[in-house]
mmCIF file of C-alpha atoms in Angstrom:
data_model
loop_
_atom_site.group_PDB
_atom_site.id
_atom_site.type_symbol
_atom_site.label_atom_id
_atom_site.label_comp_id
_atom_site.label_asym_id
_atom_site.label_seq_id
_atom_site.Cartn_x
_atom_site.Cartn_y
_atom_site.Cartn_z
ATOM 1 C CA MET A 16 0.000 0.000 0.000
ATOM 2 C CA GLU A 17 1.431 3.396 -0.974
ATOM 3 C CA ASP A 18 2.082 6.010 1.730
ATOM 4 C CA VAL A 19 -0.739 8.371 0.691
ATOM 5 C CA LEU A 20 -3.294 5.536 0.503
ATOM 6 C CA LEU A 21 -2.102 4.284 3.874
ATOM 7 C CA ILE A 22 -2.593 7.696 5.508
ATOM 8 C CA ASP A 23 -6.078 8.060 3.969
ATOM 9 C CA ALA A 24 -7.070 4.585 5.167
ATOM 10 C CA VAL A 25 -5.863 5.330 8.704
ATOM 11 C CA GLU A 26 -7.790 8.632 8.759
ATOM 12 C CA ARG A 27 -11.002 6.932 7.571
ATOM 13 C CA PHE A 28 -10.602 4.216 10.203
ATOM 14 C CA VAL A 29 -9.956 6.649 13.067
ATOM 15 C CA ASN A 30 -12.823 8.935 11.981
ATOM 16 C CA GLY A 31 -15.240 5.991 11.747
ATOM 17 C CA GLU A 32 -15.857 6.470 8.028
ATOM 18 C CA MET A 33 -15.281 2.833 7.036
ATOM 19 C CA THR A 34 -18.044 0.357 6.295
ATOM 20 C CA HIS A 35 -18.458 -2.674 8.547
ATOM 21 C CA GLN A 36 -16.675 -4.981 6.090
ATOM 22 C CA GLU A 37 -13.851 -2.478 5.533
ATOM 23 C CA LYS A 38 -13.394 -2.120 9.274
ATOM 24 C CA ILE A 39 -13.124 -5.908 9.760
ATOM 25 C CA TYR A 40 -10.603 -6.186 6.913
ATOM 26 C CA PHE A 41 -8.617 -3.210 8.275
ATOM 27 C CA GLU A 42 -8.501 -4.686 11.797
ATOM 28 C CA ASP A 43 -7.152 -7.915 10.331
ATOM 29 C CA LEU A 44 -4.464 -5.942 8.481
ATOM 30 C CA ARG A 45 -3.465 -4.238 11.742
ATOM 31 C CA LYS A 46 -2.938 -7.584 13.425
ATOM 32 C CA ASN A 47 -0.615 -8.778 10.658
ATOM 33 C CA ASN A 48 1.120 -5.495 9.830
ATOM 34 C CA PRO A 49 2.995 -3.775 12.707
ATOM 35 C CA GLU A 50 3.733 -0.739 10.532
ATOM 36 C CA LEU A 51 0.037 -0.181 9.847
ATOM 37 C CA ASP A 52 -0.867 -0.689 13.498
ATOM 38 C CA GLN A 53 1.770 1.872 14.519
ATOM 39 C CA ALA A 54 0.347 4.365 12.021
ATOM 40 C CA VAL A 55 -3.119 3.993 13.589
ATOM 41 C CA VAL A 56 -1.709 4.456 17.088
ATOM 42 C CA GLU A 57 0.161 7.599 16.020
ATOM 43 C CA GLN A 58 -2.957 9.002 14.355
ATOM 44 C CA LEU A 59 -5.020 8.416 17.518
ATOM 45 C CA PHE A 60 -2.278 10.047 19.569
ATOM 46 C CA PHE A 61 -2.246 13.043 17.241
ATOM 47 C CA LEU A 62 -6.037 13.535 17.363
ATOM 48 C CA ASN A 63 -5.967 13.240 21.147
ATOM 49 C CA GLU A 64 -3.242 15.900 21.326
ATOM 50 C CA LEU A 65 -5.235 18.105 18.942
ATOM 51 C CA ASN A 66 -8.350 17.804 21.126
ATOM 52 C CA ASN A 67 -6.296 18.538 24.252
ATOM 53 C CA PHE A 68 -4.900 21.593 22.555
ATOM 54 C CA GLY A 69 -8.402 22.828 21.728
ATOM 55 C CA VAL A 70 -9.529 22.424 25.327
ATOM 56 C CA THR A 71 -6.390 24.092 26.641
ATOM 57 C CA LYS A 72 -6.683 26.982 24.176
ATOM 58 C CA SER A 73 -10.310 27.549 25.235
ATOM 59 C CA PHE A 74 -9.322 27.483 28.867
ATOM 60 C CA LYS A 75 -6.473 29.925 28.316
ATOM 61 C CA HIS A 76 -8.772 32.228 26.362
ATOM 62 C CA SER A 77 -11.177 32.269 29.334
ATOM 63 C CA LEU A 78 -8.296 33.189 31.657
ATOM 64 C CA HIS A 79 -7.323 36.061 29.347
ATOM 65 C CA GLU A 80 -10.916 37.355 29.336
ATOM 66 C CA VAL A 81 -11.032 37.254 33.155
ATOM 67 C CA GLN A 82 -7.663 38.998 33.309
ATOM 68 C CA ASN A 83 -8.793 41.719 30.893
ATOM 69 C CA LYS A 84 -12.039 42.206 32.844
ATOM 70 C CA LEU A 85 -10.158 42.584 36.124
ATOM 71 C CA ALA A 86 -7.761 44.998 34.458
ATOM 72 C CA ASN A 87 -10.636 47.108 33.095
ATOM 73 C CA GLU A 88 -12.231 47.255 36.548
ATOM 74 C CA GLY A 89 -8.941 48.378 38.104
ATOM 75 C CA PHE A 90 -8.228 45.290 40.215
ATOM 76 C CA VAL A 91 -5.036 44.334 38.315
ATOM 77 C CA PHE A 92 -2.675 46.147 35.981
ATOM 78 C CA SER A 93 -1.302 44.172 33.024
ATOM 79 C CA THR A 94 -1.221 44.180 29.234
ATOM 80 C CA PRO A 95 -3.737 41.782 27.678
ATOM 81 C CA VAL A 96 -2.058 38.896 25.883
ATOM 82 C CA ILE A 97 -3.373 37.814 22.514
ATOM 83 C CA VAL A 98 -2.335 34.382 21.271
ATOM 84 C CA LYS A 99 -2.356 33.866 17.513
ATOM 85 C CA ALA A 100 -2.273 30.121 16.958
ATOM 86 C CA LYS A 101 -1.869 28.718 13.490
ATOM 87 C CA LEU A 102 -1.952 25.035 14.385
ATOM 88 C CA ILE A 103 -5.091 24.294 12.356
ATOM 89 C CA GLN A 104 -3.521 25.873 9.260
ATOM 90 C CA MET A 105 -0.440 23.737 9.752
ATOM 91 C CA TRP A 106 -2.583 20.608 10.059
ATOM 92 C CA TYR A 107 -4.377 21.229 6.744
ATOM 93 C CA LYS A 108 -1.100 21.986 5.040
ATOM 94 C CA TYR A 109 0.852 18.937 6.260
ATOM 95 C CA LYS A 110 -1.775 16.299 7.082
ATOM 96 C CA LYS A 111 -0.618 14.067 4.169
ATOM 97 C CA THR A 112 2.838 13.728 5.685
ATOM 98 C CA VAL A 113 3.395 10.980 8.243
ATOM 99 C CA ALA A 114 6.009 13.043 10.068
ATOM 100 C CA VAL A 115 3.400 15.678 11.013
ATOM 101 C CA ALA A 116 2.483 13.740 14.167
ATOM 102 C CA ALA A 117 5.855 14.366 15.761
ATOM 103 C CA SER A 118 6.008 17.990 14.553
ATOM 104 C CA ILE A 119 2.526 18.938 15.818
ATOM 105 C CA ALA A 120 3.146 17.096 19.082
ATOM 106 C CA GLY A 121 6.125 19.359 19.663
ATOM 107 C CA VAL A 122 4.048 22.499 18.979
ATOM 108 C CA VAL A 123 1.249 21.283 21.222
ATOM 109 C CA SER A 124 3.672 20.520 24.030
ATOM 110 C CA LEU A 125 5.010 24.096 23.923
ATOM 111 C CA PHE A 126 1.497 25.588 24.223
ATOM 112 C CA ILE A 127 0.583 23.213 27.047
ATOM 113 C CA ALA A 128 3.808 24.108 28.861
ATOM 114 C CA SER A 129 2.920 27.833 28.695
ATOM 115 C CA VAL A 130 -0.583 27.194 30.045
ATOM 116 C CA VAL A 131 0.758 25.045 32.861
ATOM 117 C CA SER A 132 3.158 27.820 33.816
ATOM 118 C CA ALA A 133 0.274 30.351 33.887
ATOM 119 C CA VAL A 134 -2.151 28.319 35.998
ATOM 120 C CA THR A 135 0.122 26.237 38.254
ATOM 121 C CA LYS A 136 -0.487 28.409 41.343
ATOM 122 C CA LYS A 137 -4.256 28.519 40.772
ATOM 123 C CA ASP A 138 -4.920 24.848 39.938
ATOM 124 C CA PRO A 139 -2.116 22.518 41.183
ATOM 125 C CA THR A 140 -4.294 19.420 40.807
ATOM 126 C CA ASN A 141 -3.690 19.426 37.020
ATOM 127 C CA THR A 142 0.086 19.822 37.219
ATOM 128 C CA THR A 143 1.132 16.175 37.542
ATOM 129 C CA LEU A 144 -0.903 14.906 34.592
ATOM 130 C CA LEU A 145 0.174 17.706 32.269
ATOM 131 C CA VAL A 146 3.833 17.562 33.251
ATOM 132 C CA ASN A 147 3.987 13.819 32.628
ATOM 133 C CA LYS A 148 2.494 14.256 29.152
ATOM 134 C CA VAL A 149 4.840 17.106 28.276
ATOM 135 C CA GLU A 150 7.858 15.091 29.437
ATOM 136 C CA ALA A 151 6.852 12.086 27.310
ATOM 137 C CA VAL A 152 6.458 14.240 24.220
ATOM 138 C CA ALA A 153 9.727 16.042 24.963
ATOM 139 C CA VAL A 154 11.590 12.744 25.123
ATOM 140 C CA LYS A 155 10.115 11.640 21.790
ATOM 141 C CA ASN A 156 10.992 14.995 20.181
ATOM 142 C CA ALA A 157 14.542 14.778 21.532
ATOM 143 C CA GLN A 158 14.937 11.313 19.998
ATOM 144 C CA ILE A 159 13.683 12.565 16.633
ATOM 145 C CA GLU A 160 16.000 15.562 16.803
ATOM 146 C CA ARG A 161 19.008 13.361 17.554
ATOM 147 C CA LYS A 162 18.202 11.110 14.582
ATOM 148 C CA LEU A 163 17.809 14.115 12.274
ATOM 149 C CA ASN A 164 21.099 15.590 13.484
ATOM 150 C CA LYS A 165 22.855 12.275 12.863
ATOM 151 C CA LEU A 166 21.408 12.001 9.351
ATOM 152 C CA GLU A 167 22.386 15.580 8.616
ATOM 153 C CA ALA A 168 25.929 14.982 9.893
ATOM 154 C CA ASN A 169 26.276 11.888 7.725
ATOM 155 C CA ALA A 170 24.965 13.767 4.700
ATOM 156 C CA ILE A 171 27.442 16.603 5.288
ATOM 157 C CA ALA A 172 30.298 14.129 5.707
ATOM 158 C CA GLU A 173 29.378 12.394 2.445
ATOM 159 C CA ALA A 174 29.058 15.721 0.653
ATOM 160 C CA LYS A 175 32.516 16.758 1.833
ATOM 161 C CA LYS A 176 34.111 13.499 0.679
ATOM 162 C CA PRO A 177 35.553 14.326 -2.758
ATOM 163 C CA MET A 178 35.478 11.875 -5.641
ATOM 164 C CA VAL A 179 38.978 10.879 -6.687
ATOM 165 C CA GLU A 180 40.035 11.674 -10.231
ATOM 166 C CA SER A 181 42.172 8.704 -11.231
ATOM 167 C CA LYS A 182 44.995 8.362 -13.733
ATOM 168 C CA PHE A 183 44.448 4.625 -14.192
ATOM 169 C CA ASN A 184 41.904 1.911 -13.441
ATOM 170 C CA GLY A 185 41.869 -1.846 -13.152
ATOM 171 C CA THR A 186 39.843 -4.483 -11.312
ATOM 172 C CA GLY A 187 40.121 -6.374 -8.035
ATOM 173 C CA PHE A 188 37.954 -8.615 -5.874
ATOM 174 C CA LEU A 189 37.408 -9.178 -2.169
ATOM 175 C CA ILE A 190 38.771 -12.366 -0.574
ATOM 176 C CA ASP A 191 38.406 -11.556 3.155
ATOM 177 C CA VAL A 192 35.236 -9.819 4.375
ATOM 178 C CA ASN A 193 36.396 -9.640 8.008
ATOM 179 C CA ASN A 194 39.586 -7.676 7.320
ATOM 180 C CA ASN A 195 38.678 -6.210 3.909
ATOM 181 C CA TYR A 196 41.523 -7.680 1.811
ATOM 182 C CA ILE A 197 41.352 -7.409 -1.976
ATOM 183 C CA ILE A 198 43.318 -9.235 -4.690
ATOM 184 C CA THR A 199 44.407 -7.505 -7.898
ATOM 185 C CA ASN A 200 47.395 -7.475 -10.273
ATOM 186 C CA ALA A 201 50.750 -6.138 -9.138
ATOM 187 C CA HIS A 202 50.961 -4.002 -12.276
ATOM 188 C CA VAL A 203 47.638 -2.370 -11.339
ATOM 189 C CA ALA A 204 48.567 -1.569 -7.723
ATOM 190 C CA MET A 205 51.980 -0.204 -8.740
ATOM 191 C CA GLU A 206 50.328 2.480 -10.867
ATOM 192 C CA ALA A 207 49.252 4.270 -7.659
ATOM 193 C CA LYS A 208 51.902 6.819 -6.654
ATOM 194 C CA ASN A 209 49.920 8.948 -4.202
ATOM 195 C CA GLN A 210 46.455 7.529 -3.613
ATOM 196 C CA LEU A 211 44.816 4.132 -4.065
ATOM 197 C CA ILE A 212 41.032 3.821 -4.240
ATOM 198 C CA VAL A 213 38.598 0.928 -4.577
ATOM 199 C CA GLU A 214 35.169 1.698 -5.999
ATOM 200 C CA ASN A 215 32.117 -0.590 -5.859
ATOM 201 C CA LYS A 216 29.447 -1.005 -8.527
ATOM 202 C CA LYS A 217 27.388 1.839 -6.975
ATOM 203 C CA GLY A 218 30.239 4.309 -7.406
ATOM 204 C CA ASP A 219 31.109 4.504 -3.687
ATOM 205 C CA GLN A 220 34.841 5.072 -3.181
ATOM 206 C CA PHE A 221 37.030 3.819 -0.325
ATOM 207 C CA GLU A 222 40.665 4.427 0.491
ATOM 208 C CA ALA A 223 42.947 1.400 0.362
ATOM 209 C CA LYS A 224 46.616 0.560 0.797
ATOM 210 C CA THR A 225 48.922 -2.045 -0.701
ATOM 211 C CA VAL A 226 50.110 -4.610 1.849
ATOM 212 C CA TYR A 227 51.860 -7.063 -0.484
ATOM 213 C CA ILE A 228 53.199 -7.121 -4.054
ATOM 214 C CA ASP A 229 54.623 -10.088 -6.015
ATOM 215 C CA GLN A 230 55.781 -8.831 -9.421
ATOM 216 C CA LEU A 231 56.803 -12.321 -10.579
ATOM 217 C CA ARG A 232 53.298 -13.720 -10.142
ATOM 218 C CA ASP A 233 51.748 -10.289 -10.888
ATOM 219 C CA ILE A 234 49.686 -10.410 -7.696
ATOM 220 C CA ALA A 235 49.008 -7.604 -5.207
ATOM 221 C CA ILE A 236 47.058 -7.687 -1.959
ATOM 222 C CA LEU A 237 45.252 -4.506 -0.933
ATOM 223 C CA ARG A 238 43.401 -3.633 2.236
ATOM 224 C CA ILE A 239 40.491 -1.212 2.506
ATOM 225 C CA LYS A 240 41.301 1.164 5.364
ATOM 226 C CA ASP A 241 38.254 3.402 5.005
ATOM 227 C CA LYS A 242 36.041 3.062 8.109
ATOM 228 C CA SER A 243 32.941 3.912 6.085
ATOM 229 C CA PHE A 244 33.213 0.598 4.194
ATOM 230 C CA LYS A 245 30.365 -1.673 5.266
ATOM 231 C CA LYS A 246 31.118 -5.323 5.927
ATOM 232 C CA LEU A 247 29.750 -7.751 3.339
ATOM 233 C CA SER A 248 28.440 -11.275 3.825
ATOM 234 C CA PRO A 249 30.874 -14.210 3.399
ATOM 235 C CA ILE A 250 32.609 -14.640 0.019
ATOM 236 C CA PRO A 251 30.352 -16.737 -2.285
ATOM 237 C CA PHE A 252 33.182 -18.521 -4.148
ATOM 238 C CA GLN A 253 36.029 -20.889 -3.327
ATOM 239 C CA ILE A 254 39.630 -20.506 -4.490
ATOM 240 C CA ARG A 255 40.544 -23.656 -6.410
ATOM 241 C CA LYS A 256 43.835 -25.234 -5.326
ATOM 242 C CA SER A 257 44.303 -27.186 -8.560
ATOM 243 C CA SER A 258 44.712 -26.088 -12.175
ATOM 244 C CA ALA A 259 41.765 -25.411 -14.452
ATOM 245 C CA PHE A 260 40.651 -28.129 -16.867
ATOM 246 C CA LEU A 261 41.332 -27.789 -20.571
ATOM 247 C CA GLY A 262 38.100 -26.668 -22.240
ATOM 248 C CA GLU A 263 36.486 -25.624 -18.944
ATOM 249 C CA GLN A 264 33.855 -22.909 -19.345
ATOM 250 C CA VAL A 265 34.653 -19.688 -17.444
ATOM 251 C CA TYR A 266 33.388 -16.118 -17.063
ATOM 252 C CA MET A 267 34.901 -12.838 -15.870
ATOM 253 C CA LEU A 268 33.615 -9.672 -14.180
ATOM 254 C CA GLY A 269 35.645 -6.483 -14.493
ATOM 255 C CA PHE A 270 35.715 -2.712 -14.973
ATOM 256 C CA PRO A 271 37.005 -1.853 -18.442
ATOM 257 C CA LYS A 272 34.550 1.069 -18.191
ATOM 258 C CA LYS A 273 32.604 2.823 -15.404
ATOM 259 C CA GLU A 274 30.162 -0.044 -14.951
ATOM 260 C CA ILE A 275 30.848 -3.716 -14.297
ATOM 261 C CA VAL A 276 31.245 -5.781 -17.478
ATOM 262 C CA TYR A 277 30.641 -9.503 -17.994
ATOM 263 C CA GLY A 278 32.695 -11.701 -20.309
ATOM 264 C CA GLU A 279 32.842 -15.440 -20.941
ATOM 265 C CA GLY A 280 35.068 -17.998 -22.636
ATOM 266 C CA TYR A 281 36.936 -21.243 -21.961
ATOM 267 C CA VAL A 282 40.375 -22.520 -20.945
ATOM 268 C CA SER A 283 42.262 -23.039 -24.218
ATOM 269 C CA ALA A 284 45.693 -23.983 -22.801
ATOM 270 C CA ARG A 285 46.975 -25.143 -19.418
ATOM 271 C CA ASN A 286 49.980 -22.782 -19.516
ATOM 272 C CA GLY A 287 50.584 -19.163 -20.456
ATOM 273 C CA HIS A 288 52.823 -17.283 -22.863
ATOM 274 C CA ASN A 289 56.009 -19.233 -23.703
ATOM 275 C CA MET A 290 54.718 -22.154 -21.600
ATOM 276 C CA ASP A 291 54.786 -20.123 -18.373
ATOM 277 C CA THR A 292 53.301 -22.471 -15.734
ATOM 278 C CA LEU A 293 52.151 -19.593 -13.485
ATOM 279 C CA PHE A 294 49.456 -18.761 -16.025
ATOM 280 C CA CYS A 295 46.790 -20.450 -18.103
ATOM 281 C CA GLN A 296 45.442 -19.378 -21.484
ATOM 282 C CA LEU A 297 41.811 -18.392 -22.078
ATOM 283 C CA SER A 298 39.888 -18.047 -25.298
ATOM 284 C CA THR A 299 37.878 -14.844 -24.715
ATOM 285 C CA THR A 300 38.116 -11.066 -25.128
ATOM 286 C CA ALA A 301 39.235 -8.394 -22.679
ATOM 287 C CA SER A 302 39.826 -4.651 -22.698
ATOM 288 C CA ALA A 303 42.081 -2.286 -20.776
ATOM 289 C CA GLY A 304 40.795 -2.053 -17.202
ATOM 290 C CA SER A 305 40.018 -5.775 -16.993
ATOM 291 C CA SER A 306 43.352 -6.585 -15.326
ATOM 292 C CA GLY A 307 42.642 -8.143 -11.939
ATOM 293 C CA SER A 308 39.218 -9.510 -12.899
ATOM 294 C CA PRO A 309 38.234 -12.794 -11.219
ATOM 295 C CA VAL A 310 37.948 -15.802 -13.557
ATOM 296 C CA ILE A 311 35.089 -18.024 -12.354
ATOM 297 C CA ALA A 312 34.378 -21.610 -13.427
ATOM 298 C CA LYS A 313 30.907 -23.004 -14.101
ATOM 299 C CA ASN A 314 30.687 -24.557 -10.617
ATOM 300 C CA GLY A 315 31.549 -21.234 -8.947
ATOM 301 C CA ASP A 316 35.249 -21.873 -8.222
ATOM 302 C CA LEU A 317 37.768 -19.069 -8.688
ATOM 303 C CA ILE A 318 40.343 -20.499 -11.113
ATOM 304 C CA GLY A 319 42.426 -17.406 -11.900
ATOM 305 C CA ILE A 320 42.974 -13.652 -12.249
ATOM 306 C CA LEU A 321 42.884 -11.929 -15.627
ATOM 307 C CA THR A 322 46.210 -10.229 -16.283
ATOM 308 C CA SER A 323 47.178 -9.740 -19.979
ATOM 309 C CA LYS A 324 46.440 -10.583 -23.596
ATOM 310 C CA GLU A 325 48.387 -11.671 -26.669
ATOM 311 C CA SER A 326 49.379 -8.520 -28.542
ATOM 312 C CA ASN A 327 49.294 -9.948 -32.058
ATOM 313 C CA THR A 328 46.465 -12.454 -31.711
ATOM 314 C CA GLN A 329 42.800 -11.774 -31.104
ATOM 315 C CA GLY A 330 40.975 -13.722 -28.378
ATOM 316 C CA VAL A 331 44.048 -15.003 -26.501
ATOM 317 C CA ILE A 332 44.002 -13.902 -22.855
ATOM 318 C CA TYR A 333 46.235 -14.967 -19.962
ATOM 319 C CA ALA A 334 45.202 -15.495 -16.340
ATOM 320 C CA ILE A 335 47.242 -16.187 -13.203
ATOM 321 C CA LYS A 336 46.333 -19.597 -11.796
ATOM 322 C CA SER A 337 44.364 -19.398 -8.552
ATOM 323 C CA VAL A 338 46.865 -21.499 -6.571
ATOM 324 C CA ASN A 339 49.226 -18.516 -6.766
ATOM 325 C CA ILE A 340 46.769 -16.452 -4.713
ATOM 326 C CA LEU A 341 47.098 -18.913 -1.831
ATOM 327 C CA ARG A 342 50.907 -18.822 -2.097
ATOM 328 C CA ALA A 343 50.896 -15.009 -2.121
ATOM 329 C CA ILE A 344 48.733 -14.940 1.014
ATOM 330 C CA GLU A 345 51.094 -17.243 2.910
ATOM 331 C CA GLU A 346 54.104 -15.147 1.873
ATOM 332 C CA ALA A 347 52.342 -11.920 2.929
ATOM 333 C CA LYS A 348 51.754 -13.380 6.408
ATOM 334 C CA LYS A 349 55.427 -14.300 6.744
ATOM 335 C CA ILE A 350 56.608 -10.831 5.717
ATOM 336 C CA ASP A 351 54.274 -8.956 8.069
ATOM 337 C CA ASP A 352 52.828 -10.495 11.246
ATOM 338 C CA ASN A 353 50.078 -7.868 11.196
ATOM 339 C CA THR A 354 48.762 -9.208 7.896
ATOM 340 C CA SER A 355 45.971 -11.527 8.956
ATOM 341 C CA ILE A 356 44.129 -12.784 5.871
ATOM 342 C CA LYS A 357 41.406 -15.357 6.375
ATOM 343 C CA ILE A 358 39.847 -16.989 3.326
ATOM 344 C CA THR A 359 36.129 -17.054 4.132
ATOM 345 C CA GLY A 360 34.762 -18.318 0.822
ATOM 346 C CA ALA A 361 32.155 -21.032 0.374
ATOM 347 C CA SER A 362 30.669 -22.748 -2.670
ATOM 348 C CA VAL A 363 27.469 -20.650 -2.605
ATOM 349 C CA LEU A 364 27.541 -20.242 -6.407
ATOM 350 C CA LYS A 365 27.495 -23.960 -7.140
ATOM 351 C CA GLY A 366 24.275 -25.085 -8.823
ATOM 352 C CA LEU A 367 23.002 -21.533 -9.453
ATOM 353 C CA LYS A 368 22.097 -20.173 -12.868
ATOM 354 C CA ARG A 369 24.728 -17.914 -14.418
ATOM 355 C CA GLU A 370 22.595 -14.787 -13.861
ATOM 356 C CA ASP A 371 22.211 -15.610 -10.159
ATOM 357 C CA GLN A 372 25.937 -16.272 -9.825
ATOM 358 C CA ILE A 373 26.716 -12.886 -11.349
ATOM 359 C CA GLU A 374 24.247 -11.112 -9.081
ATOM 360 C CA LYS A 375 26.000 -12.528 -6.017
ATOM 361 C CA MET A 376 29.518 -12.014 -7.358
ATOM 362 C CA GLU A 377 29.319 -8.396 -8.503
ATOM 363 C CA ASN A 378 29.143 -7.041 -4.939
ATOM 364 C CA TYR A 379 32.646 -8.409 -4.332
ATOM 365 C CA VAL A 380 34.248 -7.010 -7.502
ATOM 366 C CA PHE A 381 35.732 -3.482 -7.379
ATOM 367 C CA MET A 382 37.302 -0.950 -9.682
ATOM 368 C CA ILE A 383 40.885 -0.226 -8.589
ATOM 369 C CA LYS A 384 41.903 3.348 -9.353
ATOM 370 C CA GLY A 385 44.175 6.108 -8.112
ATOM 371 C CA ASN A 386 46.797 8.663 -8.962
#
């Protein structure tokens, strides 16, 4: 149910404008829908506050008339006070907005507080009830104000965070969701002289640093150090410890342009250029920016990292074998005791359709950029 329709339905229910059948159906919806039930409660609260305000305003008006009469007869000397309330105008203007309940409650509480202050000495029996109600509303308004201030602060912080203009871009993918480690090519990470950024598919940018580089295997390990990066669920793929099979169907996800790009192909040779055993050969296409893309097998295993292509031959691409990732991780731990990489992957992709695999995978693939 859309917001406007929901508000209209709540108003009709509270005002008793529903038919018997509509009322029964609406009551059943309230039992099964906490959000709807809360809307009804807030509407009842608002109407009650509005009625209380009307009574209070009438009472205060009577006090002003008595005060003016006594002043005219010479018993007291004071300037008549005229209150110009515009609450009803505000109600008609904002009644379609759900947030009006909290706003009007705050206005009502201020008027009630002024009346209480004026009549406390004359009628102390009403003080306890009114003070309790004002305090409850004040607490609710304070909570709302704190939430708004927090949202505003976050919005300001995001607005102040500049987008990085990069001089290069490649691809990388997350392998540790607990410590935010990312794998990419060494030749991609080494392009960053001053600043290294990882960017997700939504365009959100996060600062990162290089913690390990192996130029021989063309592997780099990065770590996201930006505290604004939100932790993702466990990695949906497993890193295969054995070589890919000849003819095995594979696909890649990378950032040769500003959005994530899908490519597919198959393993056409077990070794790379000049029989290099660190790499395998793929029959597919790739563009600049695809370096560091994960190469995924049909069953969801990670079997390599896209790294280069044959200069003089179309459709010949080379990928680092996945076993080299595991070796690089072990070496990184030995070099720096503070490097704590935990492979958290699981075979979640196995058995899923290709589209579903891609949907799960693309959250873990990032554009690597910097200057």
